[in-house]
Amino acid sequence: MKPGYQQTINEALKHWHSSEKGLSPDDIRTLQKQYGKNELQTPEQKSRLTIFIQQFKDVMILILMGAAAISFIAGETTDGYVILVIILGNALIGYFQEYNAEKALRKLQQMSAQTTVVIRDNQHIPIDAAELVPGDIVVLEAGNIIPADGRLLTVSALKTEEATLTGESASVEKKTTPIQEDKILPADQRNMVFKSTIVSNGSGTMLVTATGMATEIGRIATLLEAEPEKTPLQKRLQTFSRQLVVVVLLLCIAFFGYGLYRNEPSLTLFLTALSLAVAALPEALPAVITIALAQGASRMVKHNALIRKLPAVETLGAITYICSDKTGTLTLNKMTVEKVVPAEGKDNLLLHALLLNNEVRFNADNVLLGDSTEVALARYALQHGLTRDEALTRHPITDILPFDSNRMRMATLHPYDTKFILLVKGAPVKIAETLSPLYSDTKEALLQQNRTWAREGLRVLFYAYTILDTKPESLTEALESNLDFLGMAGLIDPPREEVIAAITQCKTAGIKPVMITGDQPLTALAIAERLQIIAPGDGTALTGADIMELTDIQLREKVKSVSVYARVSPEQKLKIVRALQQEGQLVAMTGDGVNDAPSLQQANIGVAMGITGSDVAKEAAHMILLDDNFATIVKAIKEGRHIYDTIKKFILYVLSCNLGELLVIFFAPLLGFAVPLLPIHILWINLVTDGLPGIALTAEPTEKNIMQKPPRPPKENLFAGGLLPRILLTGILMAIAAFVLQYIAVSKGYPILLQQTMIFTLLCLIQLGNALSVRSLDKSVLSVSLFRNPLLLGVIVVTIGLQFLLVYVPFLQPIFKTTALPLEALRDTVIVAITCFIAIEMGKWVTVRLRA
Ligand code: ATP
């Protein structure tokens, strides 16, 4: 059998039992069974069991297991069992959270799966690329990631970039003719295309010859361990945790040594030292952050923002600039033709050009598919008396020079009586450049007309043509010269209503919205005014040509103040992003085309369009807008800020609680008190009293003023924004409260067990108060209604309930080493707890004022 590249198109079609009309549903079912899914193998997803087992790899849990073992050996079986139950409970909570996060992320991945257009049963249909089978006919266009290996059937100016496969970054021009040589490498198989490479230019169709692991890329693909990328915050926390472990271990050793010196029983001392470590280390922190990010990502998808890279959730909250394409994102992408003016006597030819000079496809129900500008133009021609069949019979499209955003025009070739006609349309200035010298006098008037339309916010296209005696070998740019003017069309694309509100919101949130468009400056400014990106009459637009004149330094100066860019090419978008970033800005940039990938990658948040975006743009993006809507970016930023705030609240809560416990245990002996908390109390406080409210805090709703604050500084330190003083202050206040209570208890002559039960209860109450207090980072606890977070409310009730059970139920008392609190002791405890809570709130008030 000949390899695919040696076969003619007919041989290839026959070989795969297919035809230009594609496969039939029956074929497909059998083939799918035979060849399986068109997927590259990925590393196994974590199973439930792995997730569960992983919970036990935590250092903390290992310490606890050690503690349990020692308790059993020393005959303290009750302690041993209780510790085991606590370990299990902790692992279960961790498991459920991680499992849910994992599930949410997997769902997000599935949502960003690639789709591809196939011809089956003579119909163009979009399908999931994983469903492709050998024999399928796939339609390729610029920006596609090629979904399988295939033999090309038709090409028009098709070029691919095969760096993923061959390492060669230059694009390869493709053809359809068979190649005679033998044993040639994929890089030289010019009539074949390969999975995972990119269509950088033109269009074509291919016959699928290999899918999944049978493709060239499948053969060389090594399984990459998809280790999720860590966010800056996670990395900083990791370093912080490592440093903390060292400090805490040293403290534990010191504590143990000092206890031995005081002649305390060594087993209790040892267990207390271990529980001190448990109390001081914020073990839940990294997991909770991943979970908060994953939950945030699932909430965002409900608002149509699909996160592809988890760190984006965190970055979103710090965005200072949103650079957005106009068409489809700021506007509806519902182009309609407002005006058409033909050149004299060219009415009919212009109508034909409107209908034929494009890459619009008709589906089975005669619905027009394709670029919205082109669809609008073709529809206009149909509404004005042309039929597609008639036009195509008289002037079939024999060749296409596709639209390209640098050239800003496209050309089609058609038979014209015995000759050929080249129809060209494009941006007015670009077409004016191609007109014959005969137009040197009238050109300016035409461009003037264009400007008048543009000022009304219209997208203007010029049409031109030339008659050729013979059919050119291939269409090249050189043919687009010496043309005759054919007419002009003006289209309107109404702004999206909701965008105006979103833009106002950006402004109050300290985020600058910037419009970037391929349209001409006057059109761009007219639309920018309507969207309130600029005030009426006050704007100038920076054009691509201007940008080329500027040095990098000058551009950096400019970018800060410019709100509208016009006639900008994808390469210039990259320059704009870089310049803004050098100015210390965090930039979200939208894009849809294949050439947008570099700027999407460079941006802090690359945003691809879900509906109109190319595969390549989606692949490069951090986030995909499922509805292509600018307002969705703003919603995602709001959610991003909310998540960052939540994480900050959680860090504040956990670290201040831990510090409080640490100080109490560490300093009580130094102050001459009896051991204030037993190991079992410490474990309970740490895992239940701290743990449950901590989880509930991640369900905290958005604070109302979140979009009225400026973005957080991009390089903000983990403990910035007054977090560190708050942690220290809260921790110290907690410790002081405990010492005061113990002092009261001692002076009233209470036995040690009662003292301990009081401190145990006190810390439980204060932690819950602290959970309430951190709900707002800068406002008083009274300003946030408790009913906005029912989970936290529930947790508080349950935790207080449990605490009372531990203290008052007789059979639990020996297990948890408590004793019933007499009324007076309970009263003292509650009074000290409330005083401490008020002090924490006042501390918040003071730190916020000091920073302002
Ligand atoms: P925006 O940047 O606002 O999203 P866009 O991405 O559609 O707009 P380009 O596609 O770069 O911008 O188009 C640039 C210019 O090229 C348009 O202003 C128009 O004049 C011209 N143009 C757009 N589409 C076509 C087409 N299909 N054929 C010919 N010319 C076109």
mmCIF file of C-alpha atoms and ligand atoms in Angstrom, residues 324-329 331 333 335 357-359 371-374 377 402-411 424-431 459-463 493 515-520 523 565 567-570 573 590 592-593 596, ligand 1:
data_model
loop_
_atom_site.group_PDB
_atom_site.id
_atom_site.type_symbol
_atom_site.label_atom_id
_atom_site.label_comp_id
_atom_site.label_asym_id
_atom_site.label_seq_id
_atom_site.Cartn_x
_atom_site.Cartn_y
_atom_site.Cartn_z
ATOM 1 C CA SER A 324 -10.489 44.612 24.462
ATOM 2 C CA ASP A 325 -11.198 43.999 20.808
ATOM 3 C CA LYS A 326 -14.155 45.931 19.626
ATOM 4 C CA THR A 327 -16.011 43.615 17.307
ATOM 5 C CA GLY A 328 -18.081 41.051 19.139
ATOM 6 C CA THR A 329 -16.746 41.868 22.598
ATOM 7 C CA THR A 331 -20.287 45.255 20.224
ATOM 8 C CA ASN A 333 -21.134 41.323 16.306
ATOM 9 C CA MET A 335 -23.363 43.452 11.560
ATOM 10 C CA ASN A 357 -16.407 37.886 -2.511
ATOM 11 C CA ASN A 358 -16.308 36.051 0.822
ATOM 12 C CA GLU A 359 -15.902 32.738 2.575
ATOM 13 C CA ASP A 371 -17.465 36.055 9.531
ATOM 14 C CA SER A 372 -20.221 38.447 10.581
ATOM 15 C CA THR A 373 -19.103 41.245 8.221
ATOM 16 C CA GLU A 374 -19.193 38.907 5.257
ATOM 17 C CA LEU A 377 -22.834 41.693 3.018
ATOM 18 C CA PRO A 402 -8.195 34.886 1.978
ATOM 19 C CA PHE A 403 -8.666 37.905 4.238
ATOM 20 C CA ASP A 404 -5.685 38.706 6.338
ATOM 21 C CA SER A 405 -5.680 41.280 9.106
ATOM 22 C CA ASN A 406 -2.351 42.780 8.007
ATOM 23 C CA ARG A 407 -3.364 43.251 4.364
ATOM 24 C CA MET A 408 -6.932 44.097 5.409
ATOM 25 C CA ARG A 409 -8.400 42.883 2.154
ATOM 26 C CA MET A 410 -9.374 39.710 0.355
ATOM 27 C CA ALA A 411 -9.715 38.681 -3.273
ATOM 28 C CA VAL A 424 -11.356 42.590 -4.092
ATOM 29 C CA LYS A 425 -12.832 44.084 -0.919
ATOM 30 C CA GLY A 426 -11.226 45.560 2.136
ATOM 31 C CA ALA A 427 -10.479 48.536 4.318
ATOM 32 C CA PRO A 428 -10.976 51.774 2.330
ATOM 33 C CA VAL A 429 -7.386 53.002 2.561
ATOM 34 C CA LYS A 430 -6.061 49.588 1.616
ATOM 35 C CA ILE A 431 -8.298 49.383 -1.432
ATOM 36 C CA ARG A 459 -17.481 50.010 9.366
ATOM 37 C CA VAL A 460 -16.732 50.892 5.770
ATOM 38 C CA LEU A 461 -15.562 48.518 3.062
ATOM 39 C CA PHE A 462 -14.483 49.423 -0.458
ATOM 40 C CA TYR A 463 -14.915 47.048 -3.388
ATOM 41 C CA ASP A 493 -22.442 46.769 14.604
ATOM 42 C CA MET A 515 -10.533 49.522 22.960
ATOM 43 C CA ILE A 516 -8.361 47.916 20.323
ATOM 44 C CA THR A 517 -9.725 47.529 16.848
ATOM 45 C CA GLY A 518 -8.782 46.795 13.293
ATOM 46 C CA ASP A 519 -11.335 49.394 12.220
ATOM 47 C CA GLN A 520 -10.347 52.908 11.220
ATOM 48 C CA THR A 523 -15.272 54.470 13.412
ATOM 49 C CA TYR A 565 -6.294 52.032 19.347
ATOM 50 C CA ARG A 567 -5.937 49.905 12.681
ATOM 51 C CA VAL A 568 -3.846 47.841 14.995
ATOM 52 C CA SER A 569 -2.260 44.593 13.849
ATOM 53 C CA PRO A 570 -1.839 41.600 16.153
ATOM 54 C CA LYS A 573 -1.183 44.356 20.261
ATOM 55 C CA THR A 590 -8.682 39.808 24.443
ATOM 56 C CA ASP A 592 -9.612 35.704 18.690
ATOM 57 C CA GLY A 593 -7.356 35.149 15.688
ATOM 58 C CA ASP A 596 -3.380 36.979 18.649
HETATM 59 P P1 ATP B 1 -11.928 44.411 15.838
HETATM 60 O O1 ATP B 1 -10.474 44.636 15.937
HETATM 61 O O2 ATP B 1 -12.732 45.605 16.131
HETATM 62 O O3 ATP B 1 -12.415 43.219 16.546
HETATM 63 P P2 ATP B 1 -11.686 43.033 13.468
HETATM 64 O O4 ATP B 1 -10.952 42.061 14.299
HETATM 65 O O5 ATP B 1 -12.797 42.574 12.633
HETATM 66 O O6 ATP B 1 -12.193 44.226 14.328
HETATM 67 P P3 ATP B 1 -9.856 43.040 11.462
HETATM 68 O O7 ATP B 1 -10.444 41.725 11.247
HETATM 69 O O8 ATP B 1 -8.399 43.191 11.754
HETATM 70 O O9 ATP B 1 -10.624 43.768 12.609
HETATM 71 O O10 ATP B 1 -10.257 43.923 10.246
HETATM 72 C C1 ATP B 1 -9.535 45.061 9.932
HETATM 73 C C2 ATP B 1 -10.182 45.748 8.766
HETATM 74 O O11 ATP B 1 -10.136 44.891 7.630
HETATM 75 C C3 ATP B 1 -11.653 46.053 8.970
HETATM 76 O O12 ATP B 1 -11.807 47.321 9.541
HETATM 77 C C4 ATP B 1 -12.203 46.035 7.575
HETATM 78 O O13 ATP B 1 -11.987 47.277 6.945
HETATM 79 C C5 ATP B 1 -11.314 45.010 6.882
HETATM 80 N N1 ATP B 1 -12.003 43.717 6.822
HETATM 81 C C6 ATP B 1 -12.508 43.032 7.864
HETATM 82 N N2 ATP B 1 -13.038 41.876 7.448
HETATM 83 C C7 ATP B 1 -12.847 41.802 6.133
HETATM 84 C C8 ATP B 1 -13.153 40.825 5.127
HETATM 85 N N3 ATP B 1 -13.738 39.690 5.446
HETATM 86 N N4 ATP B 1 -12.817 41.110 3.870
HETATM 87 C C9 ATP B 1 -12.195 42.242 3.575
HETATM 88 N N5 ATP B 1 -11.895 43.186 4.453
HETATM 89 C C10 ATP B 1 -12.188 42.995 5.722
#
